Coordinates of C-alpha atoms in Angstrom, one line a residue:
M14 CA 15.5 -48.5 -50.8
A15 CA 15.0 -50.1 -47.4
D16 CA 11.6 -48.4 -47.1
S17 CA 10.5 -49.7 -50.6
S18 CA 11.7 -53.1 -49.8
Q19 CA 9.8 -53.1 -46.5
N20 CA 6.7 -51.9 -48.2
T21 CA 6.8 -54.6 -50.8
T22 CA 7.4 -57.4 -48.1
G23 CA 4.6 -56.0 -46.1
L24 CA 2.3 -55.8 -49.1
I25 CA 3.1 -59.4 -49.8
A26 CA 2.3 -60.4 -46.3
F27 CA -0.9 -58.5 -46.4
L28 CA -2.0 -60.2 -49.6
F29 CA -1.1 -63.7 -48.2
I30 CA -2.9 -63.2 -45.0
F31 CA -5.9 -61.9 -47.1
A32 CA -5.7 -65.1 -49.3
L33 CA -5.6 -67.3 -46.2
A34 CA -8.6 -65.5 -44.8
V35 CA -10.7 -66.0 -47.8
V36 CA -10.0 -69.6 -47.8
F37 CA -10.9 -69.8 -44.1
T38 CA -14.2 -67.9 -44.4
V39 CA -15.3 -70.0 -47.6
S40 CA -14.6 -73.2 -45.8
M41 CA -16.8 -72.0 -42.8
Q42 CA -19.5 -70.8 -45.0
Q43 CA -21.6 -73.8 -45.2
T44 CA -21.4 -74.4 -41.3
V45 CA -22.1 -70.8 -40.4
I46 CA -25.3 -70.4 -42.8
K47 CA -26.6 -73.9 -41.7
N48 CA -26.3 -72.9 -38.0
S49 CA -27.7 -69.3 -38.7
I50 CA -30.8 -70.6 -40.5
D51 CA -31.4 -73.5 -37.9
A52 CA -31.3 -70.6 -35.2
M53 CA -33.0 -67.7 -36.7
F54 CA -35.6 -69.7 -39.4
P55 CA -36.3 -73.1 -37.8
N56 CA -39.2 -73.4 -40.3
Y57 CA -36.7 -73.7 -43.1
E58 CA -34.4 -76.8 -43.9
F59 CA -30.9 -76.4 -45.5
I60 CA -29.9 -79.0 -48.2
T61 CA -26.3 -78.8 -49.8
D62 CA -25.5 -82.0 -51.5
V63 CA -28.2 -82.3 -54.0
I64 CA -26.9 -79.7 -56.9
P65 CA -23.3 -79.1 -57.4
G66 CA -22.4 -75.6 -56.4
E67 CA -25.7 -74.6 -55.1
W68 CA -27.7 -74.9 -51.8
I69 CA -31.3 -75.6 -51.5
I70 CA -33.2 -73.7 -48.8
M71 CA -36.7 -74.8 -48.6
S72 CA -39.7 -74.4 -46.1
R73 CA -40.4 -77.7 -43.9
D74 CA -43.2 -80.0 -44.7
L75 CA -46.0 -79.3 -42.1
A76 CA -48.4 -82.0 -43.6
P77 CA -50.4 -84.3 -41.4
K78 CA -48.7 -87.4 -40.3
D79 CA -50.5 -89.7 -42.7
E80 CA -49.4 -87.5 -45.7
F81 CA -46.0 -86.6 -44.5
G82 CA -44.4 -90.0 -45.3
T83 CA -45.8 -90.1 -48.9
Q84 CA -44.7 -86.6 -49.7
R85 CA -41.3 -87.2 -48.2
D86 CA -40.9 -90.2 -50.3
K87 CA -41.6 -88.1 -53.4
L88 CA -39.0 -85.5 -52.4
N89 CA -36.5 -88.1 -51.9
D90 CA -37.1 -89.6 -55.3
I91 CA -36.6 -86.3 -56.9
V92 CA -33.4 -85.6 -55.0
F93 CA -32.1 -89.1 -55.9
K94 CA -32.8 -88.4 -59.6
I95 CA -31.0 -85.1 -59.5
R96 CA -27.9 -86.4 -57.6
N97 CA -27.8 -89.4 -60.2
R98 CA -28.6 -87.4 -63.4
E99 CA -31.5 -89.6 -64.2
Y100 CA -33.7 -86.9 -65.7
D101 CA -32.3 -87.0 -69.0
A102 CA -30.0 -88.9 -71.3
N103 CA -28.4 -85.7 -72.3
K104 CA -26.4 -84.5 -69.3
T105 CA -27.0 -80.7 -70.2
F106 CA -30.5 -80.2 -68.9
N107 CA -30.7 -82.8 -66.1
V108 CA -30.2 -80.3 -63.4
L109 CA -32.7 -77.9 -64.9
R110 CA -35.2 -80.6 -65.1
G111 CA -34.7 -81.5 -61.6
K112 CA -35.1 -77.9 -60.5
K113 CA -38.4 -77.9 -62.3
A114 CA -39.6 -81.0 -60.6
L115 CA -38.6 -79.4 -57.1
R116 CA -40.7 -76.3 -58.0
E117 CA -43.6 -78.2 -58.9
Y118 CA -43.4 -80.2 -55.6
T119 CA -43.0 -77.4 -53.5
M120 CA -45.7 -75.6 -55.3
N121 CA -48.2 -78.4 -55.0
N122 CA -47.3 -78.6 -51.1
D123 CA -47.5 -74.7 -50.6
Q124 CA -43.8 -74.8 -49.5
T125 CA -41.2 -71.9 -50.3
L126 CA -38.1 -73.0 -52.4
Y127 CA -34.8 -71.1 -53.0
F128 CA -31.7 -72.1 -55.0
I129 CA -28.6 -70.2 -53.7
N130 CA -25.3 -70.2 -55.3
P131 CA -22.9 -69.3 -52.4
Y132 CA -20.0 -68.2 -54.6
I133 CA -22.2 -65.4 -56.3
A134 CA -24.5 -64.6 -53.3
I135 CA -22.2 -64.2 -50.4
F136 CA -18.7 -63.8 -52.0
P137 CA -18.5 -60.0 -51.4
L138 CA -18.8 -60.9 -47.7
H139 CA -16.0 -63.2 -47.9
I140 CA -13.9 -60.4 -49.5
F141 CA -14.9 -58.0 -46.8
L142 CA -14.2 -60.1 -43.9
A143 CA -11.0 -61.3 -45.2
G144 CA -9.9 -57.7 -45.9
L145 CA -10.9 -56.8 -42.3
I146 CA -9.1 -59.8 -40.9
A147 CA -5.9 -59.0 -42.8
F148 CA -6.2 -55.2 -42.0
L149 CA -6.5 -55.9 -38.3
I150 CA -3.7 -58.5 -38.3
S151 CA -1.4 -56.0 -40.2
M152 CA -2.4 -53.1 -37.9
Y153 CA -1.4 -55.1 -34.7
L154 CA 1.7 -56.6 -35.7
P155 CA 4.8 -55.0 -34.1
A156 CA 6.1 -51.9 -35.7
S157 CA 9.7 -53.4 -36.1
S158 CA 8.2 -56.3 -38.2
K159 CA 8.5 -55.9 -41.9
L160 CA 5.2 -57.8 -42.3
A161 CA 3.2 -54.8 -40.6
W162 CA 2.1 -53.1 -43.8
I163 CA -0.8 -51.3 -42.3
R164 CA 1.1 -50.5 -39.0
S165 CA 3.9 -48.8 -41.1
K166 CA 1.4 -46.8 -42.8
L167 CA 0.0 -45.8 -39.4
M168 CA 3.2 -44.8 -38.1
R169 CA 4.1 -42.6 -41.1
E170 CA 0.7 -40.7 -40.5
Y171 CA 1.6 -40.4 -36.7
E172 CA 4.9 -38.8 -37.5
R173 CA 3.3 -36.7 -40.2
V174 CA 0.5 -35.3 -37.8
G175 CA 3.2 -34.9 -34.9
S176 CA 5.5 -32.8 -37.3
L177 CA 2.5 -30.6 -38.3
L178 CA 1.5 -30.0 -34.8
E179 CA 5.0 -29.1 -33.7
K180 CA 5.4 -26.6 -36.6
Q181 CA 2.1 -24.9 -35.6
F182 CA 3.0 -24.8 -32.0
D183 CA 6.4 -23.3 -32.7
A184 CA 4.8 -20.7 -35.2
H185 CA 2.6 -19.6 -32.4
G186 CA 5.2 -19.7 -29.7
V187 CA 3.9 -22.4 -27.6
D188 CA 5.9 -25.4 -26.3
F189 CA 4.4 -28.6 -27.8
K190 CA 6.4 -30.9 -25.4
Q191 CA 4.5 -29.5 -22.3
M192 CA 1.2 -31.0 -23.7
Y193 CA 2.5 -34.7 -22.8
K194 CA 2.9 -33.7 -19.1
V195 CA -0.6 -32.3 -18.3
S196 CA -4.0 -33.8 -18.2
R197 CA -6.5 -33.4 -21.0
T198 CA -8.5 -30.9 -19.1
E199 CA -5.4 -28.8 -18.6
R200 CA -4.4 -29.1 -22.1
E201 CA -7.8 -27.7 -23.1
Q202 CA -7.2 -24.9 -20.7
L203 CA -3.8 -24.0 -22.1
L204 CA -4.8 -24.1 -25.8
R205 CA -7.8 -21.9 -25.0
F206 CA -5.4 -18.9 -24.1
T207 CA -3.1 -19.4 -27.2
T208 CA -3.5 -18.0 -30.6
L209 CA -3.7 -21.6 -32.0
P210 CA -6.9 -22.3 -33.8
Q211 CA -9.5 -24.4 -31.8
V212 CA -9.2 -27.2 -34.4
V213 CA -5.9 -28.3 -32.9
V214 CA -7.5 -29.4 -29.7
T215 CA -9.0 -32.6 -31.2
E216 CA -5.8 -33.2 -33.3
V217 CA -3.6 -33.0 -30.2
E218 CA -5.8 -35.3 -28.3
D219 CA -5.8 -37.8 -31.0
Y220 CA -2.0 -37.6 -31.6
I221 CA -1.2 -37.9 -27.7
S222 CA -3.6 -40.9 -27.4
L223 CA -1.9 -42.6 -30.1
H224 CA 1.5 -41.6 -28.7
R225 CA 0.6 -43.2 -25.4
Y226 CA -0.6 -46.4 -27.4
V227 CA 2.8 -46.5 -29.1
E228 CA 4.9 -46.0 -25.9
K229 CA 2.7 -48.9 -24.5
Q230 CA 1.1 -46.6 -21.9
S231 CA -2.3 -47.6 -23.0
R232 CA -4.0 -50.7 -24.1
N233 CA -7.0 -49.4 -26.0
F234 CA -6.9 -51.3 -29.2
L235 CA -9.3 -48.9 -31.0
I236 CA -6.9 -46.0 -30.8
P237 CA -4.9 -46.9 -33.7
V238 CA -7.8 -48.0 -35.8
L239 CA -9.7 -44.7 -35.1
F240 CA -6.7 -42.5 -35.7
Y241 CA -6.0 -44.4 -39.2
F242 CA -9.5 -44.0 -40.3
R243 CA -9.6 -40.3 -39.3
Y244 CA -6.3 -39.0 -40.5
R245 CA -5.7 -41.4 -43.5
I246 CA -8.9 -43.1 -44.7
S247 CA -11.4 -40.4 -44.3
A248 CA -8.9 -37.6 -45.5
S249 CA -7.7 -39.5 -48.6
Y250 CA -10.4 -41.8 -49.6
G251 CA -13.6 -40.1 -48.3
N252 CA -15.0 -39.1 -51.7
L253 CA -13.9 -42.4 -53.3
I254 CA -16.0 -44.5 -50.6
Q255 CA -19.1 -42.1 -51.3
G256 CA -18.7 -42.7 -55.0
L257 CA -18.4 -46.5 -54.4
V258 CA -21.6 -46.4 -52.3
S259 CA -23.5 -44.7 -55.2
G260 CA -22.0 -47.2 -57.6
G261 CA -23.2 -50.2 -55.3
A262 CA -26.7 -48.5 -55.2
A263 CA -26.7 -48.4 -59.1
I264 CA -25.9 -52.2 -59.2
L265 CA -28.5 -53.0 -56.8
I266 CA -31.2 -51.0 -58.7
F267 CA -30.2 -52.7 -61.9
V268 CA -30.5 -56.2 -60.3
I269 CA -33.8 -55.4 -58.8
G270 CA -34.9 -54.1 -62.1
L271 CA -33.9 -57.6 -63.7
R272 CA -35.9 -59.2 -61.0
G273 CA -38.8 -57.1 -61.9
L274 CA -38.6 -58.0 -65.5
K275 CA -38.7 -61.8 -64.5
L276 CA -35.3 -62.3 -65.9
I277 CA -34.1 -63.5 -62.5
P278 CA -36.4 -66.3 -61.2
Q279 CA -38.0 -65.8 -57.7
E280 CA -36.5 -69.0 -56.6
E281 CA -32.8 -68.0 -57.6
P282 CA -32.1 -64.8 -55.8
S283 CA -28.3 -65.2 -55.8
L284 CA -27.6 -62.1 -57.8
I285 CA -29.8 -60.0 -55.6
L286 CA -28.2 -61.3 -52.7
M287 CA -24.9 -60.4 -54.1
A288 CA -26.0 -56.7 -54.9
L289 CA -27.4 -56.4 -51.3
S290 CA -24.2 -57.7 -49.9
I291 CA -22.0 -55.1 -51.8
E292 CA -24.3 -52.3 -50.9
F293 CA -24.4 -53.4 -47.3
I294 CA -20.6 -53.6 -47.1
L295 CA -20.2 -50.2 -48.7
L296 CA -22.6 -48.6 -46.4
I297 CA -20.8 -50.1 -43.3
V298 CA -17.6 -48.6 -44.7
L299 CA -19.2 -45.3 -45.3
M300 CA -20.6 -45.4 -41.8
I301 CA -17.3 -46.2 -40.2
T302 CA -15.5 -43.5 -42.2
F303 CA -18.1 -40.9 -41.2
A304 CA -18.0 -41.9 -37.6
G305 CA -14.3 -41.5 -37.6
S306 CA -13.8 -38.4 -39.5
A307 CA -13.8 -34.9 -38.2
Q308 CA -17.1 -32.8 -38.2
E309 CA -15.6 -30.5 -40.9
E310 CA -12.6 -30.5 -43.1
R311 CA -9.6 -28.8 -41.3
L312 CA -9.2 -26.1 -43.8
D313 CA -12.8 -25.1 -43.5
R314 CA -12.7 -25.0 -39.6
V315 CA -9.6 -23.0 -39.8
V316 CA -11.0 -20.5 -42.4
K317 CA -14.1 -20.1 -40.0
E318 CA -12.1 -19.5 -36.9
L319 CA -9.8 -16.9 -38.6
E320 CA -13.0 -15.2 -40.0
A321 CA -14.3 -14.9 -36.6
E322 CA -11.0 -13.6 -35.1
Q323 CA -10.8 -11.1 -38.1
R324 CA -14.5 -10.0 -37.3
D325 CA -13.5 -9.2 -33.7
A326 CA -10.4 -7.3 -34.7
I327 CA -12.4 -5.2 -37.1
K328 CA -15.0 -4.5 -34.5
H329 CA -12.4 -3.4 -32.1
Q330 CA -10.8 -1.1 -34.6
T331 CA -14.1 0.2 -35.6
D332 CA -15.0 0.9 -31.9
T333 CA -11.4 2.6 -31.3
I334 CA -12.0 4.8 -34.6
Q335 CA -15.5 5.8 -33.3
E336 CA -14.1 6.8 -29.9
V337 CA -11.4 8.9 -31.5
L338 CA -13.9 10.5 -34.0
G339 CA -16.4 11.2 -31.1
E340 CA -13.5 13.0 -29.2
T341 CA -12.6 15.0 -32.2
R342 CA -16.3 15.8 -32.8
G343 CA -16.4 16.9 -28.9
Y344 CA -13.8 19.4 -29.4
G345 CA -14.7 20.5 -33.1
G346 CA -18.4 20.4 -32.6
G347 CA -18.9 18.2 -35.8
G348 CA -22.1 16.2 -36.9
T349 CA -22.5 12.5 -36.3
S350 CA -23.1 11.2 -39.7
S351 CA -19.6 11.7 -41.0
G352 CA -17.9 9.6 -38.3
D353 CA -20.7 6.9 -38.7
S354 CA -19.9 6.7 -42.5
I355 CA -16.2 6.7 -42.1
S356 CA -16.3 3.9 -39.5
D357 CA -18.7 1.9 -41.7
Y358 CA -16.5 2.4 -44.8
E359 CA -13.4 1.3 -42.8
E360 CA -15.1 -1.7 -41.3
Q361 CA -16.5 -2.9 -44.8
R362 CA -13.1 -2.3 -46.5
L363 CA -11.1 -4.2 -44.0
L364 CA -13.7 -7.1 -44.0
D365 CA -13.7 -7.3 -47.8
E366 CA -9.9 -7.6 -47.9
V367 CA -9.5 -10.1 -45.3
L368 CA -12.3 -12.3 -46.6
S369 CA -10.7 -12.1 -50.1
L370 CA -7.3 -13.2 -48.9
M371 CA -8.7 -16.0 -47.1
L372 CA -10.7 -17.1 -49.9
K373 CA -7.7 -17.0 -52.3
E374 CA -5.5 -18.8 -49.9
A375 CA -8.1 -21.4 -49.5
E376 CA -8.6 -21.9 -53.2
R377 CA -5.0 -22.2 -53.4
K378 CA -4.5 -24.9 -51.1
R379 CA -7.4 -27.0 -52.6
S380 CA -6.1 -26.6 -56.1
V381 CA -2.7 -28.1 -54.7

């Protein structure tokens, strides 16, 4: 019950931090976007107080001085009418009429115009950034805190991997605790001469790195994040993330199709920006997941190593049989075809049996 209560408290704290982060990023969006446009696109101006809930981004008027004042007065007159809802007595269509007037003004002056709804266009980025902030805060809170929801999950994964490694080392007659006392090069040298599969080398290094971080012997803040992504996110949610990326691509294709059918005006790309934001976020998550994951699944790597070991053992047995048969032929004066056929038969039979057992075991574990 204590663990359940702690998880509930941690989850509530995580959601609270997430909500605060969303509010913070939304409150900063106008300042960040304006400064970004001023820095990266100086030929565009950013107007936010004309249409409620929408931003206007338009290219600057580069007309000669004698024309600039007149054209600016026209633009200010259009903006004034939109703000004061003077385009129509019926309040429903005055904003649309104002947008139409702005389009006509920019077309006559060869300017580019965009109407952006930030709560549609970049809201996925707010969700992503808020989730990232909440994840990092929950990750680096002290392990003893009930608010550290992600940290508690990390510690459970840390204990699970440690327990698995200890069982493997005990099964192969190797003392796991001595791995803490030697350097990385010495660990690799020791593991090379054991019967343990080579896959555990990486796992041991990851586990000992996190152990040193937990014991405050290391200050590398990337260690817990990489460990969590490799042994939790990648292992449990890798297929889900790939499916979400495919879904994001489908959304993007659909929205681009609507734009191609002219159902989304060129001047209002908010839906397109939203679809691009979703796909961008999912691809970033997929990139991090792949970068942090192992090269191959653990079971596949173990099977390949066992297969290589079995092939070596079978080859050794075959060579021994051939030597015995050769000695027998030397005493009995028999031909060579009989010995070769027997050794080939024994090698093929043993190989088939071993591969069959390994495939059955792999299928059983995957089904579980």
